[in-house]
């Protein structure tokens, strides 16, 4: 049993008419013969709502005692036992009385949906969990009863019940919502015009967002590309610091203002893996951005601003969100910072937003405390301090009248050497030690202005100075290398953790994995190559990026995977330590490729099974549906050839008519079988030409009874690019099908209209209709819905019609007819620049 359908009436405030609209829908469904019951509806003593309950079946409620008071709640067991087609459940966000089956009513509704029962419910915008704080700031009232947004978003149908604030206040003043003793307080507090206007705007925006999702889905299904709008992509630059959560939420609010906006959070680590990011904080931020519907990316790059801009342009981003720098004022001596650099180099195609946060100017620590690799700027500063610093210090000391003494001079020069080691590493420190020794010897050790040393104690001092300088430089360099190695291993572990997570999540997109490799290692292109044996040429199993290589020998980096597979990267040569992580990526790529092929083999097996099913159905059709008219023809011919009976002219005419009717049925059935065979083998080749609909559609109505079709084709319709023969078959099949299931109260409607670069032909009947879950199944071969009698066909008409429509570049879909019934929508491509031909038929005709 399939899952039930959830329909929700959403309102901006109490009293807008949600329950009334729900009950009205229930009456319409009962009139159509739907089994609809009231599981729980609260009319709140509103007379108009109470009247709407008359004529509907009310299920008994469950009574629960809580703190000496008896309450009534929906009896879930009673609803499940009754098993109606549709159940009405009011107030979706209601909190059940303690002791109930579930804590919240929406959980009760979930049980009904899982049991295959359709549910119609109501909820106000203020009860959505994500809007609780917003509603409280507007109205001053905190909503205690809430429903998760995802529950409402998963609803199959959401209808906004709207009412202007003025009309709602009039309803309140007339006593249609609250009792007179509560009316004045409500009008002066919660139901103020400003509150109602703000709540109405929230409801409209929320539903508009949902409508945009439906619209995008519809455009994708119908391959509509003519009016596609540019999509906003917002890149959030993360550092792993605590401000990341603020940036992600700010970007989410920005994305919510535009339809289809996308959030991409990116964390850029240096190629050596040395960063100040907290793995725990990054994990929290990854979870947050995924909860908000975005994606998290881990990119490696030594130049963070350049890597960020390269990533943003690579994903076609329109905006970048960065946090204000956490540097203290003095730390700007190391450079202008990432935010300023990105804003300066972003160009006119990227908007950069600098967001303030609580961590601004609180400091990020010294560069060596972060363990970052010594960049170009630090190395330059190290050489300046190590070489130029001793010279300047010597000049300053020589200009002093009271010299501090040789011991203090040695300490000052040693300080510069240590500073050079901390900034630039071991080489600037060794140079500083050498320059300082020479300056001490030449300027401050008697005899001065010579490189000779008279006092042995001074020789010992200079030697000790040089030895201490070299020792400090070595220790600093060793510590930097150890920190570098530890941080690199941490970065590798994060990447390997991502790979392990992708395996557990069952991700099977090879292109996505190869694109992740390209992002991680900052490559131009990545290709997965394979061959069947050592003597066979290489073939590309998957690639991303421009101009991927076709042989591992042509790549800048190649990583073998087994004997006959390799991952080839182009763009730059990777250091040897990166190959360990690249090997993990390569192994995962091989696994993903194997998984894709297994999925393909499973799909091929499914198609074979489908072919067997079709052959079985064909045998069944031949054994019954084809033999039935043959048997009628055989009986009529045998009767006519019989010499025992003298047939009258009327009898002979009737028998001949039966033979002709049986032959027509056989011709129709065999034609559909042959058409289905052509579609299955892909041998349908439409001859497309430009033609007017009114040249084809009337000819397709020849097989239906007179007066059973109401035709409406406007004269202003553009010409369509179709195969006239195939189009006639499609229209004839769907019209005959509609006439067959139309109850006969009014004719089947056939109407055409133009929409953009398409022309839609709608065939409308007023029959029983088809449930949503069966709308696609009716287009499958050998499917006959409902109580179609045997002999009415083999169930190929709609399948053949959709196949022919798609072969001509169109679509054929089924929709509900308002008021009951089924509407077939045939969408065709309008001829480019086609001019409407002079109509041969009137704009409206009846067949």
CSV table of N, CA and C in Angstrom, one decimal, residues 4-9 21-37 52 55-57 84-88 113 116-121 156-159 768 770-773 775 816-817 819-820:
chain,number,residue,atom,x,y,z
A,4,UNK,N,-0.2,7.8,1.8
A,4,UNK,CA,-1.3,8.7,1.5
A,4,UNK,C,-0.8,10.1,1.1
A,5,UNK,N,-1.7,10.9,0.6
A,5,UNK,CA,-1.5,12.2,0.1
A,5,UNK,C,-1.9,13.2,1.2
A,6,UNK,N,-1.0,14.2,1.5
A,6,UNK,CA,-1.2,15.2,2.5
A,6,UNK,C,-1.5,16.5,1.9
A,7,UNK,N,-2.7,17.1,2.2
A,7,UNK,CA,-3.1,18.4,1.7
A,7,UNK,C,-3.2,19.3,2.9
A,8,UNK,N,-2.6,20.5,2.8
A,8,UNK,CA,-2.6,21.4,4.0
A,8,UNK,C,-3.2,22.7,3.5
A,9,UNK,N,-4.1,23.2,4.3
A,9,UNK,CA,-4.6,24.6,4.2
A,9,UNK,C,-3.8,25.5,5.1
A,21,UNK,N,-12.6,26.0,4.6
A,21,UNK,CA,-12.1,25.6,3.3
A,21,UNK,C,-11.9,24.1,3.3
A,22,UNK,N,-11.4,23.5,4.4
A,22,UNK,CA,-11.2,22.1,4.5
A,22,UNK,C,-12.5,21.3,4.4
A,23,UNK,N,-13.5,21.8,5.1
A,23,UNK,CA,-14.8,21.2,5.1
A,23,UNK,C,-15.5,21.3,3.8
A,24,UNK,N,-15.3,22.4,3.1
A,24,UNK,CA,-15.9,22.6,1.8
A,24,UNK,C,-15.3,21.6,0.8
A,25,UNK,N,-14.0,21.4,0.9
A,25,UNK,CA,-13.3,20.4,0.1
A,25,UNK,C,-13.8,19.0,0.4
A,26,UNK,N,-14.1,18.7,1.7
A,26,UNK,CA,-14.6,17.4,2.0
A,26,UNK,C,-16.0,17.2,1.4
A,27,UNK,N,-16.9,18.2,1.4
A,27,UNK,CA,-18.2,18.1,0.8
A,27,UNK,C,-18.1,17.8,-0.7
A,28,UNK,N,-17.1,18.5,-1.3
A,28,UNK,CA,-16.9,18.3,-2.8
A,28,UNK,C,-16.5,16.9,-3.1
A,29,UNK,N,-15.6,16.3,-2.2
A,29,UNK,CA,-15.2,15.0,-2.4
A,29,UNK,C,-16.3,14.0,-2.2
A,30,UNK,N,-17.1,14.2,-1.1
A,30,UNK,CA,-18.2,13.3,-0.8
A,30,UNK,C,-19.2,13.3,-2.0
A,31,UNK,N,-19.4,14.4,-2.6
A,31,UNK,CA,-20.3,14.5,-3.7
A,31,UNK,C,-19.8,13.7,-4.9
A,32,UNK,N,-18.5,13.6,-5.0
A,32,UNK,CA,-17.9,12.8,-6.1
A,32,UNK,C,-17.8,11.3,-5.7
A,33,UNK,N,-18.3,10.9,-4.6
A,33,UNK,CA,-18.2,9.5,-4.2
A,33,UNK,C,-17.0,9.1,-3.4
A,34,UNK,N,-16.2,10.0,-2.9
A,34,UNK,CA,-15.0,9.7,-2.2
A,34,UNK,C,-15.4,9.4,-0.7
A,35,UNK,N,-14.8,8.3,-0.2
A,35,UNK,CA,-15.0,8.0,1.2
A,35,UNK,C,-14.2,8.9,2.1
A,36,UNK,N,-14.9,9.9,2.6
A,36,UNK,CA,-14.2,11.0,3.4
A,36,UNK,C,-14.9,11.1,4.8
A,37,UNK,N,-14.1,11.1,5.9
A,37,UNK,CA,-14.6,11.2,7.2
A,37,UNK,C,-13.9,12.3,8.0
A,52,UNK,N,-21.0,23.4,8.5
A,52,UNK,CA,-20.3,22.6,7.4
A,52,UNK,C,-20.1,21.2,7.9
A,55,UNK,N,-23.7,16.5,7.4
A,55,UNK,CA,-23.6,15.7,6.2
A,55,UNK,C,-22.3,14.9,6.1
A,56,UNK,N,-21.4,15.1,7.0
A,56,UNK,CA,-20.1,14.4,7.0
A,56,UNK,C,-20.0,13.4,8.1
A,57,UNK,N,-19.4,12.3,7.9
A,57,UNK,CA,-19.3,11.2,8.9
A,57,UNK,C,-18.2,11.6,9.9
A,84,UNK,N,-10.7,5.1,6.0
A,84,UNK,CA,-11.3,5.8,4.9
A,84,UNK,C,-10.3,6.2,3.8
A,85,UNK,N,-10.8,6.7,2.7
A,85,UNK,CA,-9.9,7.2,1.7
A,85,UNK,C,-9.3,8.5,2.1
A,86,UNK,N,-10.1,9.3,2.7
A,86,UNK,CA,-9.6,10.7,3.1
A,86,UNK,C,-10.1,10.9,4.6
A,87,UNK,N,-9.2,11.5,5.4
A,87,UNK,CA,-9.5,11.8,6.7
A,87,UNK,C,-9.2,13.3,6.9
A,88,UNK,N,-10.1,14.0,7.6
A,88,UNK,CA,-9.9,15.4,7.9
A,88,UNK,C,-9.4,15.6,9.3
A,113,UNK,N,-0.9,8.6,7.2
A,113,UNK,CA,-0.3,8.6,5.8
A,113,UNK,C,0.4,7.3,5.5
A,116,UNK,N,-1.7,4.6,4.2
A,116,UNK,CA,-2.3,4.8,2.9
A,116,UNK,C,-3.5,5.7,2.9
A,117,UNK,N,-3.8,6.4,4.0
A,117,UNK,CA,-5.0,7.3,4.1
A,117,UNK,C,-4.6,8.7,3.7
A,118,UNK,N,-5.3,9.3,2.8
A,118,UNK,CA,-5.1,10.7,2.5
A,118,UNK,C,-5.6,11.6,3.6
A,119,UNK,N,-4.8,12.6,3.9
A,119,UNK,CA,-5.2,13.5,5.0
A,119,UNK,C,-5.3,14.9,4.5
A,120,UNK,N,-6.3,15.6,5.0
A,120,UNK,CA,-6.5,17.1,4.7
A,120,UNK,C,-6.4,17.7,6.1
A,121,UNK,N,-5.5,18.7,6.3
A,121,UNK,CA,-5.2,19.3,7.6
A,121,UNK,C,-5.1,20.8,7.4
A,156,UNK,N,2.0,17.1,-0.1
A,156,UNK,CA,1.8,17.0,-1.6
A,156,UNK,C,1.1,18.2,-2.1
A,157,UNK,N,0.2,18.8,-1.3
A,157,UNK,CA,-0.5,20.0,-1.8
A,157,UNK,C,-0.6,21.0,-0.6
A,158,UNK,N,-0.2,22.3,-0.9
A,158,UNK,CA,-0.4,23.3,0.1
A,158,UNK,C,-1.2,24.4,-0.5
A,159,UNK,N,-2.3,24.8,0.1
A,159,UNK,CA,-3.1,25.9,-0.4
A,159,UNK,C,-3.2,27.0,0.7
A,768,UNK,N,-14.3,9.3,-13.9
A,768,UNK,CA,-14.0,9.1,-12.5
A,768,UNK,C,-12.6,9.6,-12.2
A,770,UNK,N,-8.3,9.6,-12.3
A,770,UNK,CA,-7.2,8.7,-12.0
A,770,UNK,C,-6.4,9.2,-10.8
A,771,UNK,N,-6.2,8.5,-9.7
A,771,UNK,CA,-5.4,9.0,-8.6
A,771,UNK,C,-4.0,9.4,-9.0
A,772,UNK,N,-3.4,10.2,-8.2
A,772,UNK,CA,-2.0,10.8,-8.6
A,772,UNK,C,-1.0,9.6,-8.8
A,773,UNK,N,-1.1,8.6,-7.9
A,773,UNK,CA,-0.1,7.6,-7.9
A,773,UNK,C,-0.2,6.7,-9.2
A,775,UNK,N,-1.2,8.0,-12.3
A,775,UNK,CA,-1.1,8.9,-13.5
A,775,UNK,C,0.0,8.5,-14.4
A,816,UNK,N,-5.5,16.3,-13.2
A,816,UNK,CA,-6.9,16.2,-12.8
A,816,UNK,C,-7.7,17.3,-13.4
A,817,UNK,N,-9.0,16.9,-13.8
A,817,UNK,CA,-9.9,17.9,-14.3
A,817,UNK,C,-10.6,18.6,-13.1
A,819,UNK,N,-13.2,19.7,-10.7
A,819,UNK,CA,-14.6,19.2,-10.6
A,819,UNK,C,-14.7,17.7,-10.8
A,820,UNK,N,-13.6,17.0,-11.2
A,820,UNK,CA,-13.6,15.6,-11.4
A,820,UNK,C,-13.4,15.2,-12.8
